[in-house]
Structure formats: structure tokens, C-alpha cells
CSV table of N, CA and C in Angstrom, one decimal:
chain,number,residue,atom,x,y,z
A,191,MET,N,-28.9,-2.9,-51.0
A,191,MET,CA,-28.3,-2.9,-49.6
A,191,MET,C,-29.3,-2.8,-48.5
A,192,GLU,N,-30.3,-2.1,-48.9
A,192,GLU,CA,-31.4,-2.0,-47.7
A,192,GLU,C,-31.9,-3.4,-47.2
A,193,ASN,N,-32.1,-4.3,-48.1
A,193,ASN,CA,-32.6,-5.6,-47.9
A,193,ASN,C,-31.6,-6.3,-47.0
A,194,LEU,N,-30.3,-6.1,-47.3
A,194,LEU,CA,-29.2,-6.8,-46.6
A,194,LEU,C,-29.1,-6.3,-45.3
A,195,GLU,N,-29.3,-4.9,-45.1
A,195,GLU,CA,-29.2,-4.4,-43.7
A,195,GLU,C,-30.4,-5.0,-42.9
A,196,GLY,N,-31.6,-5.1,-43.4
A,196,GLY,CA,-32.6,-5.7,-42.7
A,196,GLY,C,-32.4,-7.2,-42.2
A,197,LYS,N,-31.8,-7.9,-43.1
A,197,LYS,CA,-31.4,-9.2,-42.9
A,197,LYS,C,-30.3,-9.4,-41.8
A,198,LEU,N,-29.3,-8.4,-41.9
A,198,LEU,CA,-28.3,-8.3,-40.9
A,198,LEU,C,-28.9,-8.1,-39.5
A,199,ALA,N,-29.8,-7.1,-39.5
A,199,ALA,CA,-30.6,-6.8,-38.1
A,199,ALA,C,-31.3,-8.1,-37.6
A,200,GLU,N,-32.0,-8.8,-38.4
A,200,GLU,CA,-32.7,-10.0,-38.1
A,200,GLU,C,-31.6,-11.1,-37.5
A,201,LEU,N,-30.5,-11.2,-38.2
A,201,LEU,CA,-29.5,-12.1,-37.9
A,201,LEU,C,-28.9,-11.8,-36.6
A,202,PHE,N,-28.7,-10.5,-36.3
A,202,PHE,CA,-28.1,-10.1,-35.1
A,202,PHE,C,-29.1,-10.4,-33.9
A,203,SER,N,-30.4,-10.1,-34.1
A,203,SER,CA,-31.4,-10.4,-33.1
A,203,SER,C,-31.4,-11.9,-32.8
A,204,SER,N,-31.5,-12.8,-33.9
A,204,SER,CA,-31.5,-14.1,-33.6
A,204,SER,C,-30.2,-14.7,-33.0
A,205,LEU,N,-29.1,-14.3,-33.4
A,205,LEU,CA,-27.9,-14.6,-32.6
A,205,LEU,C,-27.8,-14.2,-31.2
A,206,SER,N,-28.2,-13.0,-30.9
A,206,SER,CA,-28.3,-12.6,-29.7
A,206,SER,C,-29.3,-13.4,-28.8
A,207,ARG,N,-30.5,-13.7,-29.2
A,207,ARG,CA,-31.5,-14.5,-28.7
A,207,ARG,C,-31.0,-15.9,-28.3
A,208,THR,N,-30.3,-16.4,-29.4
A,208,THR,CA,-29.6,-17.7,-29.2
A,208,THR,C,-28.6,-17.8,-28.1
A,209,ALA,N,-27.8,-16.6,-28.0
A,209,ALA,CA,-26.7,-16.6,-27.0
A,209,ALA,C,-27.5,-16.5,-25.6
A,210,GLU,N,-28.5,-15.6,-25.4
A,210,GLU,CA,-29.1,-15.7,-24.1
A,210,GLU,C,-29.9,-16.9,-23.7
A,211,ARG,N,-30.5,-17.5,-24.7
A,211,ARG,CA,-31.2,-18.8,-24.3
A,211,ARG,C,-30.3,-19.8,-23.9
A,212,SER,N,-29.1,-19.9,-24.7
A,212,SER,CA,-28.1,-20.8,-24.3
A,212,SER,C,-27.6,-20.7,-22.9
A,213,ARG,N,-27.5,-19.5,-22.4
A,213,ARG,CA,-27.1,-19.2,-21.1
A,213,ARG,C,-28.2,-19.7,-20.0
A,214,LEU,N,-29.4,-19.7,-20.4
A,214,LEU,CA,-30.5,-20.3,-19.6
A,214,LEU,C,-30.5,-21.6,-19.7
A,215,TYR,N,-30.3,-22.2,-20.8
A,215,TYR,CA,-30.1,-23.6,-21.0
A,215,TYR,C,-29.0,-24.3,-20.0
A,216,ALA,N,-27.8,-23.5,-19.9
A,216,ALA,CA,-26.8,-23.9,-19.1
A,216,ALA,C,-27.1,-23.9,-17.6
A,217,MET,N,-27.9,-22.8,-17.3
A,217,MET,CA,-28.3,-22.8,-15.8
A,217,MET,C,-29.3,-24.1,-15.6
A,218,ARG,N,-30.1,-24.4,-16.6
A,218,ARG,CA,-31.0,-25.6,-16.4
A,218,ARG,C,-30.1,-26.8,-16.3
A,219,ALA,N,-29.1,-27.0,-17.1
A,219,ALA,CA,-28.4,-28.1,-17.2
A,219,ALA,C,-27.7,-28.4,-15.8
A,220,VAL,N,-27.2,-27.3,-15.2
A,220,VAL,CA,-26.5,-27.3,-13.9
A,220,VAL,C,-27.6,-27.8,-12.9
A,221,LYS,N,-28.8,-27.3,-12.9
A,221,LYS,CA,-29.9,-27.7,-12.0
A,221,LYS,C,-30.2,-29.1,-12.2
A,222,ASP,N,-30.1,-29.6,-13.3
A,222,ASP,CA,-30.5,-31.0,-13.6
A,222,ASP,C,-29.2,-31.9,-13.6
A,223,GLY,N,-28.1,-31.5,-12.9
A,223,GLY,CA,-26.9,-32.2,-12.6
A,223,GLY,C,-26.2,-32.7,-13.9
A,224,GLN,N,-26.1,-31.8,-14.9
A,224,GLN,CA,-25.3,-32.0,-16.1
A,224,GLN,C,-24.3,-31.0,-16.3
A,225,PRO,N,-23.3,-30.8,-15.5
A,225,PRO,CA,-22.3,-29.7,-15.5
A,225,PRO,C,-21.5,-29.7,-16.9
A,226,ARG,N,-21.3,-30.8,-17.5
A,226,ARG,CA,-20.4,-30.9,-18.8
A,226,ARG,C,-21.2,-30.2,-19.8
A,227,LEU,N,-22.6,-30.6,-19.8
A,227,LEU,CA,-23.4,-30.1,-20.9
A,227,LEU,C,-23.7,-28.5,-20.6
A,228,ALA,N,-23.7,-28.1,-19.4
A,228,ALA,CA,-23.8,-26.6,-19.0
A,228,ALA,C,-22.6,-25.9,-19.5
A,229,LYS,N,-21.5,-26.5,-19.5
A,229,LYS,CA,-20.3,-25.8,-20.0
A,229,LYS,C,-20.4,-25.7,-21.5
A,230,LEU,N,-20.9,-26.7,-22.2
A,230,LEU,CA,-20.9,-26.6,-23.7
A,230,LEU,C,-22.0,-25.6,-24.0
A,231,PHE,N,-23.1,-25.5,-23.2
A,231,PHE,CA,-24.1,-24.5,-23.4
A,231,PHE,C,-23.5,-23.0,-23.3
A,232,LEU,N,-22.6,-22.9,-22.3
A,232,LEU,CA,-22.0,-21.6,-22.0
A,232,LEU,C,-21.0,-21.3,-23.2
A,233,ALA,N,-20.4,-22.3,-23.7
A,233,ALA,CA,-19.5,-22.1,-24.9
A,233,ALA,C,-20.3,-21.6,-26.0
A,234,LEU,N,-21.4,-22.3,-26.2
A,234,LEU,CA,-22.2,-21.9,-27.4
A,234,LEU,C,-22.8,-20.4,-27.1
A,235,ALA,N,-23.2,-20.0,-25.9
A,235,ALA,CA,-23.7,-18.8,-25.7
A,235,ALA,C,-22.6,-17.7,-26.0
A,236,GLU,N,-21.4,-18.0,-25.6
A,236,GLU,CA,-20.3,-17.1,-25.8
A,236,GLU,C,-19.9,-17.0,-27.4
A,237,SER,N,-20.0,-18.2,-28.0
A,237,SER,CA,-19.8,-18.2,-29.5
A,237,SER,C,-20.8,-17.2,-30.2
A,238,LYS,N,-22.1,-17.5,-29.9
A,238,LYS,CA,-23.1,-16.8,-30.5
A,238,LYS,C,-23.1,-15.3,-30.2
A,239,ALA,N,-22.7,-14.9,-29.0
A,239,ALA,CA,-22.5,-13.5,-28.6
A,239,ALA,C,-21.4,-12.9,-29.4
A,240,ARG,N,-20.3,-13.5,-29.7
A,240,ARG,CA,-19.3,-13.0,-30.4
A,240,ARG,C,-19.7,-12.8,-31.9
A,241,GLN,N,-20.4,-13.8,-32.3
A,241,GLN,CA,-20.9,-13.7,-33.7
A,241,GLN,C,-21.8,-12.5,-33.9
A,242,ALA,N,-22.8,-12.3,-33.0
A,242,ALA,CA,-23.6,-11.2,-33.0
A,242,ALA,C,-22.9,-9.8,-32.9
A,243,GLN,N,-21.9,-9.8,-32.1
A,243,GLN,CA,-21.1,-8.6,-31.9
A,243,GLN,C,-20.3,-8.2,-33.2
A,244,ARG,N,-19.9,-9.3,-33.9
A,244,ARG,CA,-19.1,-9.0,-35.2
A,244,ARG,C,-20.1,-8.4,-36.1
A,245,PHE,N,-21.4,-9.0,-36.2
A,245,PHE,CA,-22.3,-8.4,-37.3
A,245,PHE,C,-22.8,-7.0,-36.8
A,246,LEU,N,-22.9,-6.7,-35.5
A,246,LEU,CA,-23.3,-5.5,-35.0
A,246,LEU,C,-22.4,-4.5,-35.5
A,247,VAL,N,-21.1,-4.8,-35.4
A,247,VAL,CA,-20.0,-3.8,-36.0
A,247,VAL,C,-20.3,-3.5,-37.4
A,248,GLN,N,-20.6,-4.4,-38.2
A,248,GLN,CA,-20.9,-4.3,-39.5
A,248,GLN,C,-22.2,-3.4,-39.8
A,249,MET,N,-23.2,-3.5,-38.9
A,249,MET,CA,-24.4,-2.7,-39.1
A,249,MET,C,-24.2,-1.3,-38.5
A,250,ARG,N,-23.4,-1.0,-37.4
A,250,ARG,CA,-23.2,0.2,-36.8
A,250,ARG,C,-22.1,0.9,-37.3
A,251,GLY,N,-21.2,0.3,-37.9
A,251,GLY,CA,-20.0,1.0,-38.5
A,251,GLY,C,-19.0,1.2,-37.2
A,252,ALA,N,-18.0,2.1,-37.5
A,252,ALA,CA,-16.9,2.2,-36.4
A,252,ALA,C,-17.5,2.9,-35.3
A,253,VAL,N,-16.8,2.6,-34.1
A,253,VAL,CA,-17.2,3.2,-32.8
A,253,VAL,C,-16.4,4.6,-32.9
A,254,GLY,N,-17.1,5.6,-32.5
A,254,GLY,CA,-16.5,7.1,-32.4
A,254,GLY,C,-15.6,7.3,-31.3
A,255,PRO,N,-15.3,8.5,-31.1
A,255,PRO,CA,-14.5,8.9,-30.0
A,255,PRO,C,-15.4,8.8,-28.6
A,256,THR,N,-14.7,8.6,-27.6
A,256,THR,CA,-15.4,8.4,-26.3
A,256,THR,C,-16.5,9.5,-26.1
A,257,ALA,N,-16.1,10.7,-26.2
A,257,ALA,CA,-17.1,11.8,-25.9
A,257,ALA,C,-18.4,11.6,-26.7
A,258,GLU,N,-18.3,11.1,-28.0
A,258,GLU,CA,-19.5,10.9,-28.7
A,258,GLU,C,-20.3,9.7,-28.3
A,259,ASN,N,-19.3,8.6,-27.9
A,259,ASN,CA,-20.0,7.4,-27.4
A,259,ASN,C,-20.8,7.7,-26.1
A,260,VAL,N,-20.4,8.5,-25.3
A,260,VAL,CA,-21.0,9.0,-24.0
A,260,VAL,C,-22.3,9.5,-24.3
A,261,ARG,N,-22.3,10.6,-25.2
A,261,ARG,CA,-23.4,11.3,-25.6
A,261,ARG,C,-24.6,10.3,-26.2
A,262,THR,N,-24.1,9.3,-27.0
A,262,THR,CA,-25.0,8.2,-27.5
A,262,THR,C,-25.6,7.4,-26.5
A,263,ALA,N,-24.6,6.7,-25.8
A,263,ALA,CA,-25.1,5.8,-24.7
A,263,ALA,C,-25.9,6.4,-23.6
A,264,PHE,N,-25.5,7.5,-23.0
A,264,PHE,CA,-26.1,8.0,-21.8
A,264,PHE,C,-27.1,9.1,-22.2
A,265,GLY,N,-27.1,9.6,-23.4
A,265,GLY,CA,-28.1,10.5,-23.8
A,265,GLY,C,-29.2,9.9,-24.6
A,266,THR,N,-28.9,9.6,-25.9
A,266,THR,CA,-29.8,9.1,-26.8
A,266,THR,C,-30.4,7.8,-26.5
A,267,GLU,N,-29.4,6.7,-26.4
A,267,GLU,CA,-29.8,5.3,-26.3
A,267,GLU,C,-30.7,5.0,-25.1
A,268,LEU,N,-30.2,5.4,-23.9
A,268,LEU,CA,-30.9,5.1,-22.6
A,268,LEU,C,-32.3,5.8,-22.6
A,269,ASN,N,-32.3,7.0,-23.1
A,269,ASN,CA,-33.6,7.7,-23.1
A,269,ASN,C,-34.6,7.0,-24.1
A,270,ALA,N,-34.1,6.6,-25.2
A,270,ALA,CA,-34.8,5.9,-26.3
A,270,ALA,C,-35.4,4.6,-25.7
A,271,ASP,N,-34.5,3.9,-24.9
A,271,ASP,CA,-34.9,2.6,-24.3
A,271,ASP,C,-36.0,2.8,-23.2
A,272,ILE,N,-35.9,3.8,-22.5
A,272,ILE,CA,-36.9,4.1,-21.4
A,272,ILE,C,-38.2,4.5,-22.1
A,273,ASP,N,-38.2,5.3,-23.1
A,273,ASP,CA,-39.5,5.6,-23.9
A,273,ASP,C,-40.0,4.2,-24.4
A,274,ARG,N,-39.3,3.3,-25.0
A,274,ARG,CA,-39.8,2.1,-25.5
A,274,ARG,C,-40.3,1.2,-24.4
A,275,TYR,N,-39.6,1.2,-23.3
A,275,TYR,CA,-40.1,0.4,-22.1
A,275,TYR,C,-41.5,0.9,-21.6
A,276,ARG,N,-41.5,2.3,-21.5
A,276,ARG,CA,-42.9,2.9,-21.2
A,276,ARG,C,-44.0,2.5,-22.1
A,277,ASP,N,-43.8,2.5,-23.3
A,277,ASP,CA,-44.7,2.1,-24.3
A,277,ASP,C,-45.2,0.6,-24.2
A,278,LEU,N,-44.2,-0.2,-24.0
A,278,LEU,CA,-44.5,-1.6,-23.8
A,278,LEU,C,-45.0,-1.9,-22.4
A,279,LEU,N,-44.6,-1.3,-21.4
A,279,LEU,CA,-45.3,-1.2,-20.1
A,279,LEU,C,-46.7,-1.0,-20.2
A,280,GLY,N,-47.1,-0.1,-20.9
A,280,GLY,CA,-48.6,0.2,-21.1
A,280,GLY,C,-49.3,-1.0,-21.9
A,281,GLU,N,-48.6,-1.4,-22.9
A,281,GLU,CA,-49.3,-2.5,-23.6
A,281,GLU,C,-49.3,-3.8,-22.8
A,282,ALA,N,-48.3,-4.0,-22.0
A,282,ALA,CA,-48.3,-5.2,-21.1
A,282,ALA,C,-49.5,-5.2,-20.1
A,283,GLU,N,-49.6,-3.9,-19.5
A,283,GLU,CA,-50.8,-3.7,-18.5
A,283,GLU,C,-52.1,-3.9,-19.2
A,284,ARG,N,-52.3,-3.3,-20.3
A,284,ARG,CA,-53.5,-3.6,-21.0
A,284,ARG,C,-53.8,-5.0,-21.3
A,285,ALA,N,-52.7,-5.8,-21.7
A,285,ALA,CA,-52.9,-7.2,-22.0
A,285,ALA,C,-53.0,-8.0,-20.8
A,286,GLY,N,-52.8,-7.4,-19.5
A,286,GLY,CA,-52.9,-8.2,-18.4
A,286,GLY,C,-51.7,-9.0,-18.0
A,287,SER,N,-50.5,-8.7,-18.6
A,287,SER,CA,-49.3,-9.5,-18.4
A,287,SER,C,-48.5,-8.8,-17.3
A,288,LYS,N,-48.7,-9.3,-16.1
A,288,LYS,CA,-48.1,-8.7,-15.1
A,288,LYS,C,-46.6,-8.9,-15.0
A,289,ALA,N,-46.1,-10.1,-15.5
A,289,ALA,CA,-44.6,-10.4,-15.5
A,289,ALA,C,-44.0,-9.5,-16.5
A,290,LEU,N,-44.5,-9.3,-17.6
A,290,LEU,CA,-43.9,-8.5,-18.6
A,290,LEU,C,-44.0,-7.0,-18.0
A,291,ALA,N,-45.0,-6.6,-17.5
A,291,ALA,CA,-45.1,-5.2,-17.0
A,291,ALA,C,-44.0,-5.1,-15.9
A,292,THR,N,-43.8,-6.0,-15.1
A,292,THR,CA,-42.9,-5.9,-13.9
A,292,THR,C,-41.5,-5.7,-14.5
A,293,GLY,N,-41.2,-6.5,-15.7
A,293,GLY,CA,-39.9,-6.6,-16.3
A,293,GLY,C,-39.7,-5.1,-16.9
A,294,PHE,N,-40.7,-4.6,-17.6
A,294,PHE,CA,-40.5,-3.2,-18.1
A,294,PHE,C,-40.4,-2.2,-17.1
A,295,SER,N,-41.0,-2.2,-16.0
A,295,SER,CA,-40.9,-1.4,-14.9
A,295,SER,C,-39.4,-1.4,-14.3
A,296,HIS,N,-39.0,-2.6,-14.1
A,296,HIS,CA,-37.6,-2.8,-13.7
A,296,HIS,C,-36.7,-2.1,-14.6
A,297,SER,N,-36.8,-2.4,-16.0
A,297,SER,CA,-35.9,-1.8,-16.9
A,297,SER,C,-35.9,-0.3,-17.0
A,298,ILE,N,-37.0,0.2,-16.8
A,298,ILE,CA,-37.1,1.7,-16.6
A,298,ILE,C,-36.2,2.2,-15.4
A,299,GLU,N,-36.5,1.6,-14.3
A,299,GLU,CA,-35.7,1.9,-13.1
A,299,GLU,C,-34.2,1.7,-13.2
A,300,VAL,N,-33.8,0.5,-13.9
A,300,VAL,CA,-32.4,0.3,-14.1
A,300,VAL,C,-31.8,1.3,-14.8
A,301,ASP,N,-32.4,1.7,-16.1
A,301,ASP,CA,-31.8,2.7,-17.0
A,301,ASP,C,-31.7,4.1,-16.3
A,302,ARG,N,-32.8,4.4,-15.6
A,302,ARG,CA,-32.8,5.8,-14.7
A,302,ARG,C,-31.6,5.7,-13.9
A,303,ARG,N,-31.3,4.8,-13.1
A,303,ARG,CA,-30.3,4.6,-12.1
A,303,ARG,C,-28.9,4.7,-12.8
A,304,THR,N,-28.9,4.0,-14.1
A,304,THR,CA,-27.7,4.0,-14.9
A,304,THR,C,-27.3,5.4,-15.2
A,305,MET,N,-28.2,6.2,-15.7
A,305,MET,CA,-27.9,7.6,-16.1
A,305,MET,C,-27.4,8.3,-14.8
A,306,GLU,N,-28.0,8.0,-13.6
A,306,GLU,CA,-27.5,8.7,-12.4
A,306,GLU,C,-26.0,8.3,-12.1
A,307,LEU,N,-25.7,7.0,-12.5
A,307,LEU,CA,-24.2,6.6,-12.3
A,307,LEU,C,-23.4,7.3,-13.2
A,308,HIS,N,-23.8,7.6,-14.3
A,308,HIS,CA,-22.9,8.4,-15.3
A,308,HIS,C,-22.7,9.8,-14.8
A,309,GLU,N,-23.7,10.6,-14.2
A,309,GLU,CA,-23.7,11.7,-13.7
A,309,GLU,C,-22.8,11.8,-12.5
A,310,ARG,N,-22.9,10.7,-11.6
A,310,ARG,CA,-22.0,10.6,-10.5
A,310,ARG,C,-20.5,10.6,-10.9
A,311,LEU,N,-20.3,9.7,-12.0
A,311,LEU,CA,-19.0,9.5,-12.5
A,311,LEU,C,-18.3,10.7,-12.6
A,312,GLY,N,-19.1,11.7,-13.3
A,312,GLY,CA,-18.5,13.0,-13.6
A,312,GLY,C,-18.1,13.9,-12.3
A,313,ARG,N,-18.7,13.6,-11.3
A,313,ARG,CA,-18.4,14.4,-10.1
A,313,ARG,C,-17.5,13.7,-9.1
A,314,GLU,N,-17.2,12.5,-9.2
A,314,GLU,CA,-16.3,11.8,-8.3
A,314,GLU,C,-14.9,11.4,-9.0
A,315,THR,N,-13.9,11.4,-8.1
A,315,THR,CA,-12.6,11.1,-8.8
A,315,THR,C,-12.1,9.6,-8.3
A,316,GLU,N,-12.7,9.0,-7.5
A,316,GLU,CA,-12.4,7.6,-7.0
A,316,GLU,C,-12.8,6.7,-8.1
A,317,ASP,N,-12.0,5.6,-8.3
A,317,ASP,CA,-12.4,4.5,-9.2
A,317,ASP,C,-13.4,3.7,-8.6
A,318,ALA,N,-14.2,3.2,-9.2
A,318,ALA,CA,-15.3,2.3,-8.6
A,318,ALA,C,-15.3,0.9,-9.2
A,319,ALA,N,-15.8,-0.1,-8.4
A,319,ALA,CA,-16.1,-1.4,-9.0
A,319,ALA,C,-17.5,-1.5,-9.2
A,320,TYR,N,-17.8,-2.3,-10.2
A,320,TYR,CA,-19.3,-2.4,-10.6
A,320,TYR,C,-19.8,-3.8,-10.5
A,321,TYR,N,-20.9,-4.1,-10.1
A,321,TYR,CA,-21.6,-5.4,-10.0
A,321,TYR,C,-22.9,-5.3,-10.6
A,322,VAL,N,-23.3,-6.2,-11.5
A,322,VAL,CA,-24.6,-6.2,-12.2
A,322,VAL,C,-25.5,-7.4,-11.8
A,323,CYS,N,-26.6,-6.9,-11.5
A,323,CYS,CA,-27.7,-8.0,-11.1
A,323,CYS,C,-28.0,-8.9,-12.3
A,324,ASP,N,-27.9,-10.1,-12.2
A,324,ASP,CA,-28.0,-11.0,-13.5
A,324,ASP,C,-29.5,-11.2,-13.6
A,325,PHE,N,-30.4,-10.6,-12.8
A,325,PHE,CA,-31.8,-10.9,-13.1
A,325,PHE,C,-32.4,-9.7,-13.7
A,326,CYS,N,-32.1,-8.4,-13.2
A,326,CYS,CA,-32.8,-7.2,-13.8
A,326,CYS,C,-31.7,-6.3,-14.5
A,327,GLY,N,-30.4,-6.4,-14.3
A,327,GLY,CA,-29.5,-5.5,-14.9
A,327,GLY,C,-29.0,-4.4,-14.1
A,328,TYR,N,-29.6,-4.2,-12.9
A,328,TYR,CA,-29.2,-3.1,-11.9
A,328,TYR,C,-27.7,-3.2,-11.8
A,329,ILE,N,-27.1,-1.9,-11.8
A,329,ILE,CA,-25.6,-1.8,-11.6
A,329,ILE,C,-25.4,-1.3,-10.1
A,330,ALA,N,-24.7,-2.0,-9.4
A,330,ALA,CA,-24.3,-1.6,-7.9
A,330,ALA,C,-22.8,-1.1,-8.1
A,331,VAL,N,-22.6,-0.2,-7.2
A,331,VAL,CA,-21.2,0.5,-7.2
A,331,VAL,C,-20.5,0.0,-5.8
A,332,ASP,N,-19.3,-0.3,-6.1
A,332,ASP,CA,-18.2,-0.8,-5.0
A,332,ASP,C,-18.5,-2.1,-4.4
A,333,GLU,N,-19.8,-2.5,-4.1
A,333,GLU,CA,-20.0,-3.8,-3.6
A,333,GLU,C,-21.5,-4.1,-3.8
A,334,PRO,N,-21.8,-5.4,-4.0
A,334,PRO,CA,-23.3,-5.7,-4.3
A,334,PRO,C,-24.0,-5.5,-3.0
A,335,PRO,N,-25.3,-5.0,-3.2
A,335,PRO,CA,-26.1,-4.9,-2.0
A,335,PRO,C,-26.7,-6.3,-1.6
A,336,GLU,N,-27.2,-6.4,-0.3
A,336,GLU,CA,-27.7,-7.6,0.2
A,336,GLU,C,-29.0,-8.0,-0.7
A,337,HIS,N,-29.7,-7.1,-1.1
A,337,HIS,CA,-30.9,-7.3,-2.1
A,337,HIS,C,-30.9,-6.2,-3.1
A,338,CYS,N,-31.1,-6.6,-4.3
A,338,CYS,CA,-31.2,-5.7,-5.4
A,338,CYS,C,-32.4,-4.7,-5.1
A,339,PRO,N,-32.1,-3.4,-5.2
A,339,PRO,CA,-33.1,-2.4,-4.9
A,339,PRO,C,-34.2,-2.3,-6.0
A,340,VAL,N,-34.0,-2.9,-7.1
A,340,VAL,CA,-34.9,-2.9,-8.2
A,340,VAL,C,-35.8,-4.1,-8.1
A,341,CYS,N,-35.2,-5.3,-8.1
A,341,CYS,CA,-35.9,-6.5,-8.2
A,341,CYS,C,-35.9,-7.5,-7.0
A,342,THR,N,-35.2,-7.0,-6.0
A,342,THR,CA,-35.0,-7.8,-4.7
A,342,THR,C,-34.2,-9.0,-4.8
A,343,ALA,N,-33.6,-9.4,-6.0
A,343,ALA,CA,-32.7,-10.5,-6.1
A,343,ALA,C,-31.6,-10.5,-5.0
A,344,GLY,N,-31.2,-11.6,-4.4
A,344,GLY,CA,-30.1,-11.7,-3.4
A,344,GLY,C,-28.8,-11.3,-4.0
A,345,ARG,N,-27.9,-11.0,-3.1
A,345,ARG,CA,-26.6,-10.5,-3.3
A,345,ARG,C,-25.8,-11.6,-4.2
A,346,ASN,N,-26.2,-12.8,-4.1
A,346,ASN,CA,-25.5,-13.9,-4.9
A,346,ASN,C,-25.9,-13.8,-6.3
A,347,ARG,N,-26.8,-13.0,-6.7
A,347,ARG,CA,-27.2,-12.8,-8.2
A,347,ARG,C,-26.3,-11.6,-8.8
A,348,PHE,N,-25.4,-11.0,-8.1
A,348,PHE,CA,-24.6,-9.9,-8.6
A,348,PHE,C,-23.4,-10.5,-9.0
A,349,LYS,N,-22.9,-10.1,-10.3
A,349,LYS,CA,-21.7,-10.4,-11.0
A,349,LYS,C,-20.8,-9.3,-11.0
A,350,ALA,N,-19.5,-9.5,-10.5
A,350,ALA,CA,-18.5,-8.4,-10.7
A,350,ALA,C,-18.1,-8.2,-12.1
A,351,LEU,N,-17.9,-7.0,-12.5
A,351,LEU,CA,-17.5,-6.7,-13.9
A,351,LEU,C,-16.0,-6.7,-14.0
A,352,ASP,N,-15.5,-7.4,-15.1
A,352,ASP,CA,-14.1,-7.3,-15.4
A,352,ASP,C,-13.9,-6.0,-16.1
A,353,PRO,N,-13.0,-5.1,-15.6
A,353,PRO,CA,-12.7,-3.8,-16.3
A,353,PRO,C,-12.2,-3.9,-17.7
A,354,ARG,N,-11.9,-5.1,-18.1
A,354,ARG,CA,-11.4,-5.1,-19.5
A,354,ARG,C,-12.6,-5.5,-20.5
A,355,PRO,N,-12.7,-4.9,-21.5
A,355,PRO,CA,-13.8,-5.1,-22.4
A,355,PRO,C,-13.7,-6.5,-23.0
């Protein structure tokens, strides 16, 4: 079973990568004046994302109660990601890869701010709308900023979140 679990993890990674690359291909197809092809790339991206999600459920098992999910997402996982980004940031700097170093720095900042959003959610009673920067992942509350405070992307790079999963 251990070998199967390893293969599932590789498959999940491959499907996720294909989904994201297909989204990039769609953006390029639009830029190259091929909107019909862009739509097909987006359909492929969504298909691969759904396949990846299906196998992730098999790898991770059932989703627990919300309180447990909160501890996992905002406690364990975000902190582990920040630690990973810090390690990779150091490696990228030593390798002289400025673009990767910037990406890891942005990810650290995004995850820190996301943890702050969770803390804020516990103090506030008003419902909020969320907008995600499609370049760095920064989450804005109520309305997108003129420029992303993490990566400086313009307001047009923010996508409104649909509250339904």
C-alpha cells in the first residue's frame, strides 16, 4: 500500500501541475487571438483539477469537523508552508534565483496575512467578501485594492470568490 500511496501523491502532483499549466496555456491562447482554444484549455484545467481533487480525497481520507479543519488549515498547514517557503527562500537566494526568492517571500507574506484574516474573522460579526490576487494569492477583504500590497499587481488581477465550494 505504501508504494500505491507514493504513486497517488505523484499523480496528484502531476494532475495539479497540468491543471495550472493549462490555465497558463489558456491565457497565452487569448493573447495569441485564439479564444476557442483558450476555452478548451480552461476546460482541460478544470477537468484535471477535479481529477486531482478526487485523488486527494483518497490520499487524505474524510474531511473532519470544521473545528478540526480550522486547526489544521490555520495552525498546522499554514505554519508548515511558511517554514517550507523560508527554507526554499534561503536556497533560492544562495542559488542567485531572484524570481524564485521573490515568489517565496510573497508566499510567506500571503500566508501570514491569511492567518491574520482568520484571527480577524473570530473578532468580527459582519460577513465579508473575499478577492484573491491571481498572481501571488493575497486575499483582500470586501473589495480589491488598487494594487496588491504583496506583489503590486493591479486591481484587475483580483478575482471575487464564489462563496459556494
